[in-house]
Tab-separated table of C-alpha atoms in Angstrom:
chain	number	residue	atom	x	y	z
A	1	UNK	CA	-14.068	11.804	9.352
A	2	UNK	CA	-14.995	10.329	12.710
A	3	UNK	CA	-15.012	12.559	15.759
A	4	UNK	CA	-12.272	10.456	17.351
A	5	UNK	CA	-10.003	10.946	14.323
A	6	UNK	CA	-9.776	14.682	14.951
A	7	UNK	CA	-7.710	13.784	18.000
A	8	UNK	CA	-4.806	13.110	15.624
A	9	UNK	CA	-5.108	16.534	13.997
A	10	UNK	CA	-4.633	18.223	17.359
A	11	UNK	CA	-1.637	16.078	18.273
A	12	UNK	CA	-3.186	13.361	20.416
A	13	UNK	CA	-4.920	15.634	22.927
A	14	UNK	CA	-7.410	14.198	25.422
A	15	UNK	CA	-10.454	16.472	25.237
A	16	UNK	CA	-9.396	19.634	23.425
A	17	UNK	CA	-10.546	18.286	20.044
A	18	UNK	CA	-14.049	17.688	21.438
A	19	UNK	CA	-14.331	21.306	22.582
A	20	UNK	CA	-13.098	22.534	19.204
A	21	UNK	CA	-15.684	20.409	17.406
A	22	UNK	CA	-18.459	21.828	19.587
A	23	UNK	CA	-17.394	25.407	18.848
A	24	UNK	CA	-17.008	24.815	15.110
A	25	UNK	CA	-20.408	23.136	14.996
A	26	UNK	CA	-22.105	26.052	16.790
A	27	UNK	CA	-20.405	28.467	14.389
A	28	UNK	CA	-21.782	26.559	11.392
A	29	UNK	CA	-18.331	25.530	10.185
A	30	UNK	CA	-18.951	21.778	10.384
A	31	UNK	CA	-21.852	19.343	10.485
A	32	UNK	CA	-22.015	16.559	13.065
A	33	UNK	CA	-23.997	13.487	12.094
A	34	UNK	CA	-24.014	10.174	14.000
A	35	UNK	CA	-20.352	10.243	14.973
A	36	UNK	CA	-19.090	11.776	11.729
A	37	UNK	CA	-18.109	15.364	10.988
A	38	UNK	CA	-17.771	17.161	7.659
A	39	UNK	CA	-17.116	20.783	6.707
A	40	UNK	CA	-19.858	23.095	5.515
A	41	UNK	CA	-19.401	25.539	2.654
A	42	UNK	CA	-18.946	28.251	5.276
A	43	UNK	CA	-16.228	26.205	6.959
A	44	UNK	CA	-14.353	25.604	3.708
A	45	UNK	CA	-14.428	29.295	2.831
A	46	UNK	CA	-13.167	30.197	6.314
A	47	UNK	CA	-10.313	27.737	5.858
A	48	UNK	CA	-9.278	29.536	2.664
A	49	UNK	CA	-10.528	26.916	0.239
A	50	UNK	CA	-11.424	28.380	-3.171
A	51	UNK	CA	-12.171	25.319	-5.334
A	52	UNK	CA	-15.419	23.576	-6.196
A	53	UNK	CA	-17.409	22.090	-3.337
A	54	UNK	CA	-17.506	18.276	-3.412
A	55	UNK	CA	-20.734	17.033	-1.874
A	56	UNK	CA	-20.535	13.916	0.285
A	57	UNK	CA	-23.711	11.901	0.731
A	58	UNK	CA	-24.576	10.550	4.166
A	59	UNK	CA	-24.012	6.921	3.173
A	60	UNK	CA	-20.502	7.831	2.000
A	61	UNK	CA	-19.398	9.132	5.395
A	62	UNK	CA	-18.471	5.687	6.715
A	63	UNK	CA	-16.301	4.928	3.677
A	64	UNK	CA	-14.636	8.352	3.855
A	65	UNK	CA	-13.869	7.868	7.540
A	66	UNK	CA	-12.391	4.452	6.783
A	67	UNK	CA	-10.160	6.029	4.128
A	68	UNK	CA	-8.994	8.655	6.637
A	69	UNK	CA	-8.291	5.893	9.149
A	70	UNK	CA	-6.168	4.098	6.551
A	71	UNK	CA	-4.178	7.140	5.453
A	72	UNK	CA	-3.436	8.192	9.023
A	73	UNK	CA	-1.578	4.896	9.419
A	74	UNK	CA	1.259	6.190	7.216
A	75	UNK	CA	2.920	8.781	9.490
A	76	UNK	CA	6.277	8.350	7.730
A	77	UNK	CA	4.768	9.463	4.425
A	78	UNK	CA	3.471	12.758	3.086
A	79	UNK	CA	-0.272	12.211	2.706
A	80	UNK	CA	-2.777	13.973	0.452
A	81	UNK	CA	-6.412	13.001	0.829
A	82	UNK	CA	-8.570	12.192	-2.174
A	83	UNK	CA	-11.218	14.749	-1.238
A	84	UNK	CA	-8.511	17.435	-1.265
A	85	UNK	CA	-7.332	16.356	-4.727
A	86	UNK	CA	-10.897	16.424	-6.043
A	87	UNK	CA	-11.409	19.949	-4.749
A	88	UNK	CA	-8.269	20.954	-6.629
A	89	UNK	CA	-9.618	19.233	-9.767
A	90	UNK	CA	-6.665	16.847	-9.812
A	91	UNK	CA	-9.041	13.870	-9.629
A	92	UNK	CA	-12.447	13.271	-11.153
A	93	UNK	CA	-15.353	13.608	-8.768
A	94	UNK	CA	-16.210	9.924	-9.091
A	95	UNK	CA	-12.596	8.860	-8.594
A	96	UNK	CA	-12.104	5.944	-6.198
A	97	UNK	CA	-8.657	7.142	-5.057
A	98	UNK	CA	-8.661	7.574	-1.266
A	99	UNK	CA	-5.433	9.551	-1.292
A	100	UNK	CA	-1.796	9.688	-2.320
A	101	UNK	CA	1.225	8.929	-0.153
A	102	UNK	CA	4.744	10.126	-0.996
A	103	UNK	CA	8.250	9.727	0.370
A	104	UNK	CA	11.615	10.251	-1.332
A	105	UNK	CA	11.051	9.406	-5.004
A	106	UNK	CA	8.067	7.121	-4.370
A	107	UNK	CA	4.418	7.956	-4.872
A	108	UNK	CA	1.459	5.605	-4.383
A	109	UNK	CA	-2.205	6.088	-5.148
A	110	UNK	CA	-4.199	4.475	-2.331
A	111	UNK	CA	-7.574	2.797	-2.742
A	112	UNK	CA	-9.743	1.718	0.204
A	113	UNK	CA	-12.492	-0.754	-0.728
A	114	UNK	CA	-15.087	-1.906	1.796
A	115	UNK	CA	-17.669	-3.267	-0.677
A	116	UNK	CA	-17.335	-5.869	-3.430
A	117	UNK	CA	-17.073	-3.827	-6.642
A	118	UNK	CA	-19.246	-4.554	-9.660
A	119	UNK	CA	-17.559	-5.534	-12.915
A	120	UNK	CA	-18.295	-2.044	-14.208
A	121	UNK	CA	-16.665	-0.478	-11.156
A	122	UNK	CA	-13.578	-2.665	-11.594
A	123	UNK	CA	-13.358	-1.583	-15.232
A	124	UNK	CA	-13.590	2.077	-14.194
A	125	UNK	CA	-10.871	1.691	-11.561
A	126	UNK	CA	-8.544	-0.079	-14.014
A	127	UNK	CA	-9.043	2.765	-16.476
A	128	UNK	CA	-8.361	5.320	-13.752
A	129	UNK	CA	-5.246	3.452	-12.611
A	130	UNK	CA	-3.935	3.398	-16.168
A	131	UNK	CA	-4.287	7.184	-16.444
A	132	UNK	CA	-2.641	7.998	-13.103
A	133	UNK	CA	0.738	8.230	-14.827
A	134	UNK	CA	-0.405	11.650	-16.063
A	135	UNK	CA	0.159	12.798	-12.457
A	136	UNK	CA	3.425	10.902	-12.164
A	137	UNK	CA	1.859	7.987	-10.273
A	138	UNK	CA	2.972	4.529	-11.386
A	139	UNK	CA	2.437	2.642	-8.132
A	140	UNK	CA	-0.900	1.717	-6.593
A	141	UNK	CA	-1.929	0.044	-3.332
A	142	UNK	CA	-5.470	-1.279	-2.965
A	143	UNK	CA	-6.624	-2.145	0.563
A	144	UNK	CA	-9.636	-4.449	0.889
A	145	UNK	CA	-11.707	-5.255	3.966
A	146	UNK	CA	-12.512	-8.850	2.933
A	147	UNK	CA	-11.371	-11.669	0.652
A	148	UNK	CA	-14.240	-11.330	-1.803
A	149	UNK	CA	-13.093	-7.803	-2.626
A	150	UNK	CA	-9.540	-9.053	-3.148
A	151	UNK	CA	-10.826	-11.760	-5.491
A	152	UNK	CA	-12.834	-9.209	-7.474
A	153	UNK	CA	-9.760	-6.965	-7.822
A	154	UNK	CA	-7.380	-9.754	-8.853
A	155	UNK	CA	-7.379	-8.719	-12.486
A	156	UNK	CA	-4.873	-7.979	-15.230
A	157	UNK	CA	-2.791	-4.978	-14.071
A	158	UNK	CA	-3.324	-1.888	-16.246
A	159	UNK	CA	-0.567	-1.068	-18.716
A	160	UNK	CA	2.098	1.381	-17.569
A	161	UNK	CA	1.762	0.485	-13.876
A	162	UNK	CA	4.951	-0.537	-12.044
A	163	UNK	CA	3.170	-1.866	-8.946
A	164	UNK	CA	-0.391	-2.873	-8.149
A	165	UNK	CA	-0.409	-4.020	-4.531
A	166	UNK	CA	-3.524	-5.850	-3.367
A	167	UNK	CA	-3.663	-5.977	0.424
A	168	UNK	CA	-6.103	-6.915	3.160
A	169	UNK	CA	-7.162	-4.258	5.646
A	170	UNK	CA	-6.044	-3.647	8.320
A	171	UNK	CA	-3.358	-6.383	8.387
A	172	UNK	CA	-1.956	-5.407	4.996
A	173	UNK	CA	-0.905	-1.970	6.251
A	174	UNK	CA	1.792	-3.497	8.441
A	175	UNK	CA	2.927	-5.788	5.604
A	176	UNK	CA	3.255	-2.801	3.281
A	177	UNK	CA	5.042	-0.593	5.817
A	178	UNK	CA	7.372	-3.436	6.801
A	179	UNK	CA	9.402	-3.322	3.579
A	180	UNK	CA	10.391	0.299	4.270
A	181	UNK	CA	11.720	-0.319	7.793
A	182	UNK	CA	15.259	-0.678	9.123
A	183	UNK	CA	14.274	-4.036	10.614
A	184	UNK	CA	13.479	-5.354	7.158
A	185	UNK	CA	16.797	-4.057	5.832
A	186	UNK	CA	18.554	-5.910	8.663
A	187	UNK	CA	16.575	-9.078	7.933
A	188	UNK	CA	17.471	-8.996	4.233
A	189	UNK	CA	21.153	-8.291	4.923
A	190	UNK	CA	21.380	-11.139	7.401
A	191	UNK	CA	19.449	-13.656	5.372
A	192	UNK	CA	21.010	-12.780	2.000
A	193	UNK	CA	24.508	-11.352	2.596
A	194	UNK	CA	25.819	-9.624	-0.501
A	195	UNK	CA	22.539	-9.540	-2.433
A	196	UNK	CA	22.449	-7.364	-5.546
A	197	UNK	CA	19.719	-5.531	-7.393
A	198	UNK	CA	18.117	-7.402	-10.275
A	199	UNK	CA	16.955	-5.790	-13.504
A	200	UNK	CA	14.590	-8.636	-14.393
A	201	UNK	CA	10.939	-7.532	-14.047
A	202	UNK	CA	9.896	-10.485	-11.876
A	203	UNK	CA	12.602	-10.130	-9.192
A	204	UNK	CA	13.991	-7.478	-6.883
A	205	UNK	CA	17.406	-9.031	-6.177
A	206	UNK	CA	19.913	-11.718	-7.151
A	207	UNK	CA	21.811	-13.773	-4.585
A	208	UNK	CA	24.125	-16.752	-5.073
A	209	UNK	CA	22.650	-17.501	-8.487
A	210	UNK	CA	19.065	-17.251	-7.253
A	211	UNK	CA	16.399	-14.658	-7.936
A	212	UNK	CA	14.667	-12.985	-4.976
A	213	UNK	CA	11.167	-11.513	-5.135
A	214	UNK	CA	9.708	-9.660	-2.133
A	215	UNK	CA	5.960	-10.312	-1.992
A	216	UNK	CA	4.905	-8.560	1.246
A	217	UNK	CA	2.749	-6.089	-0.666
A	218	UNK	CA	1.272	-8.812	-2.922
A	219	UNK	CA	2.153	-6.865	-6.050
A	220	UNK	CA	0.070	-8.231	-8.941
A	221	UNK	CA	2.603	-6.938	-11.473
A	222	UNK	CA	5.432	-8.911	-9.847
A	223	UNK	CA	3.182	-11.948	-9.380
A	224	UNK	CA	2.228	-11.918	-13.057
A	225	UNK	CA	5.768	-11.517	-14.386
A	226	UNK	CA	7.078	-14.136	-11.937
A	227	UNK	CA	4.455	-16.622	-13.143
A	228	UNK	CA	5.538	-15.952	-16.713
A	229	UNK	CA	9.201	-16.565	-15.889
A	230	UNK	CA	8.483	-19.789	-14.010
A	231	UNK	CA	6.248	-21.113	-16.773
A	232	UNK	CA	8.325	-20.317	-19.830
A	233	UNK	CA	11.940	-19.633	-18.860
A	234	UNK	CA	12.986	-21.182	-15.531
A	235	UNK	CA	13.585	-24.700	-16.872
A	236	UNK	CA	15.928	-23.320	-19.520
A	237	UNK	CA	17.909	-21.135	-17.107
A	238	UNK	CA	17.780	-23.583	-14.169
A	239	UNK	CA	17.776	-20.813	-11.550
A	240	UNK	CA	15.771	-21.063	-8.342
A	241	UNK	CA	13.396	-18.297	-7.297
A	242	UNK	CA	13.221	-17.272	-3.640
A	243	UNK	CA	10.039	-15.537	-2.528
A	244	UNK	CA	10.227	-13.453	0.650
A	245	UNK	CA	6.754	-13.310	2.168
A	246	UNK	CA	4.737	-12.920	5.355
A	247	UNK	CA	3.390	-15.941	7.286
A	248	UNK	CA	-0.125	-15.168	6.104
A	249	UNK	CA	0.881	-15.504	2.445
A	250	UNK	CA	2.475	-18.946	2.707
A	251	UNK	CA	-0.519	-21.142	1.887
A	252	UNK	CA	-1.611	-19.142	-1.152
A	253	UNK	CA	1.916	-18.880	-2.567
A	254	UNK	CA	2.528	-22.590	-2.023
A	255	UNK	CA	-0.635	-23.405	-3.941
A	256	UNK	CA	0.227	-21.055	-6.792
A	257	UNK	CA	3.881	-22.019	-7.260
A	258	UNK	CA	3.992	-25.632	-6.040
A	259	UNK	CA	4.952	-26.961	-9.487
A	260	UNK	CA	8.058	-24.789	-9.834
A	261	UNK	CA	11.534	-24.512	-8.339
A	262	UNK	CA	10.517	-21.943	-5.742
A	263	UNK	CA	11.474	-21.565	-2.080
A	264	UNK	CA	9.497	-19.435	0.355
A	265	UNK	CA	11.493	-17.365	2.838
A	266	UNK	CA	9.169	-16.337	5.658
A	267	UNK	CA	9.704	-12.920	7.202
A	268	UNK	CA	8.090	-13.418	10.581
A	269	UNK	CA	9.693	-10.562	12.496
A	270	UNK	CA	13.093	-10.388	14.188
A	271	UNK	CA	12.710	-12.976	16.930
A	272	UNK	CA	11.857	-16.189	15.100
A	273	UNK	CA	13.898	-19.249	14.313
A	274	UNK	CA	12.747	-19.045	10.717
A	275	UNK	CA	14.536	-15.756	10.258
A	276	UNK	CA	17.796	-16.671	11.925
A	277	UNK	CA	20.265	-18.243	9.484
A	278	UNK	CA	23.666	-19.547	10.465
A	279	UNK	CA	25.684	-16.636	11.932
A	280	UNK	CA	27.929	-14.984	9.364
A	281	UNK	CA	31.645	-14.819	10.235
A	282	UNK	CA	32.744	-11.262	10.889
A	283	UNK	CA	35.159	-11.154	7.980
A	284	UNK	CA	32.389	-12.177	5.577
A	285	UNK	CA	29.768	-9.793	6.915
A	286	UNK	CA	28.239	-7.565	4.233
A	287	UNK	CA	29.063	-3.892	4.233
A	288	UNK	CA	26.375	-1.399	5.114
A	289	UNK	CA	25.838	-0.603	1.435
A	290	UNK	CA	25.236	-4.218	0.381
A	291	UNK	CA	21.492	-3.792	0.806
A	292	UNK	CA	19.484	-1.967	-1.808
A	293	UNK	CA	15.926	-0.748	-1.531
A	294	UNK	CA	13.402	-2.754	-3.525
A	295	UNK	CA	12.531	0.619	-5.087
A	296	UNK	CA	15.739	1.852	-6.762
């Protein structure tokens, strides 16, 4: 990790982490190299680690630090770093998984990609994603630092995966976290009073005869099944699909679904005209249990 990231470990201190790094370095517990720090074998043993030592090459330090930076942006989740899982032999040494985040009954494998993957690398990652169910992981979030990486990863989702979220970094972190917030619950309750869970694979909810799909996390599984419904079934059922999305997704979603009966509902925060529907009379206001998580 980067030297500055150790500040978080010590609870946001000002200079204490720097002094600790200096002492650990002098004691041979860590190695400092151009702004990055990593534990030595001596340091791992002192920390009580008993597994195999995973060697990190110098050119990998930047990518590892970026993965740490990403995972530290999920304070509401229980986080396990990929390097820790490899040392426990829960992941292969060449695994691309940056870490795992958990909360309640949800568990996501997190990927952090900063380079355009080769076709062989994409094939390996798809195979790895498919096998993650062996560890009870059926949801995956892939964060990409540029559009070319996103394009390379826009592939057929592996079988057995419930979610394959493909997000930009760093903006996609906020989009992903948004759907787990109380503000988003309030937005959904206000915009769709009385919405109900939907069992169809392409939608999260039903409301007034319409299907609602939340696309903040750009889930490829939902996108694929929604495309299938719109292409082969919607005309027969004559039911509109409402897609709840972020402002940054509008153009792409318009281009993809322009030929279908689809309406985009833009979640732009809590203080926009777009989000404010006609006030609901008090007697018709939904009860507090009318909203369901998109992850039942």
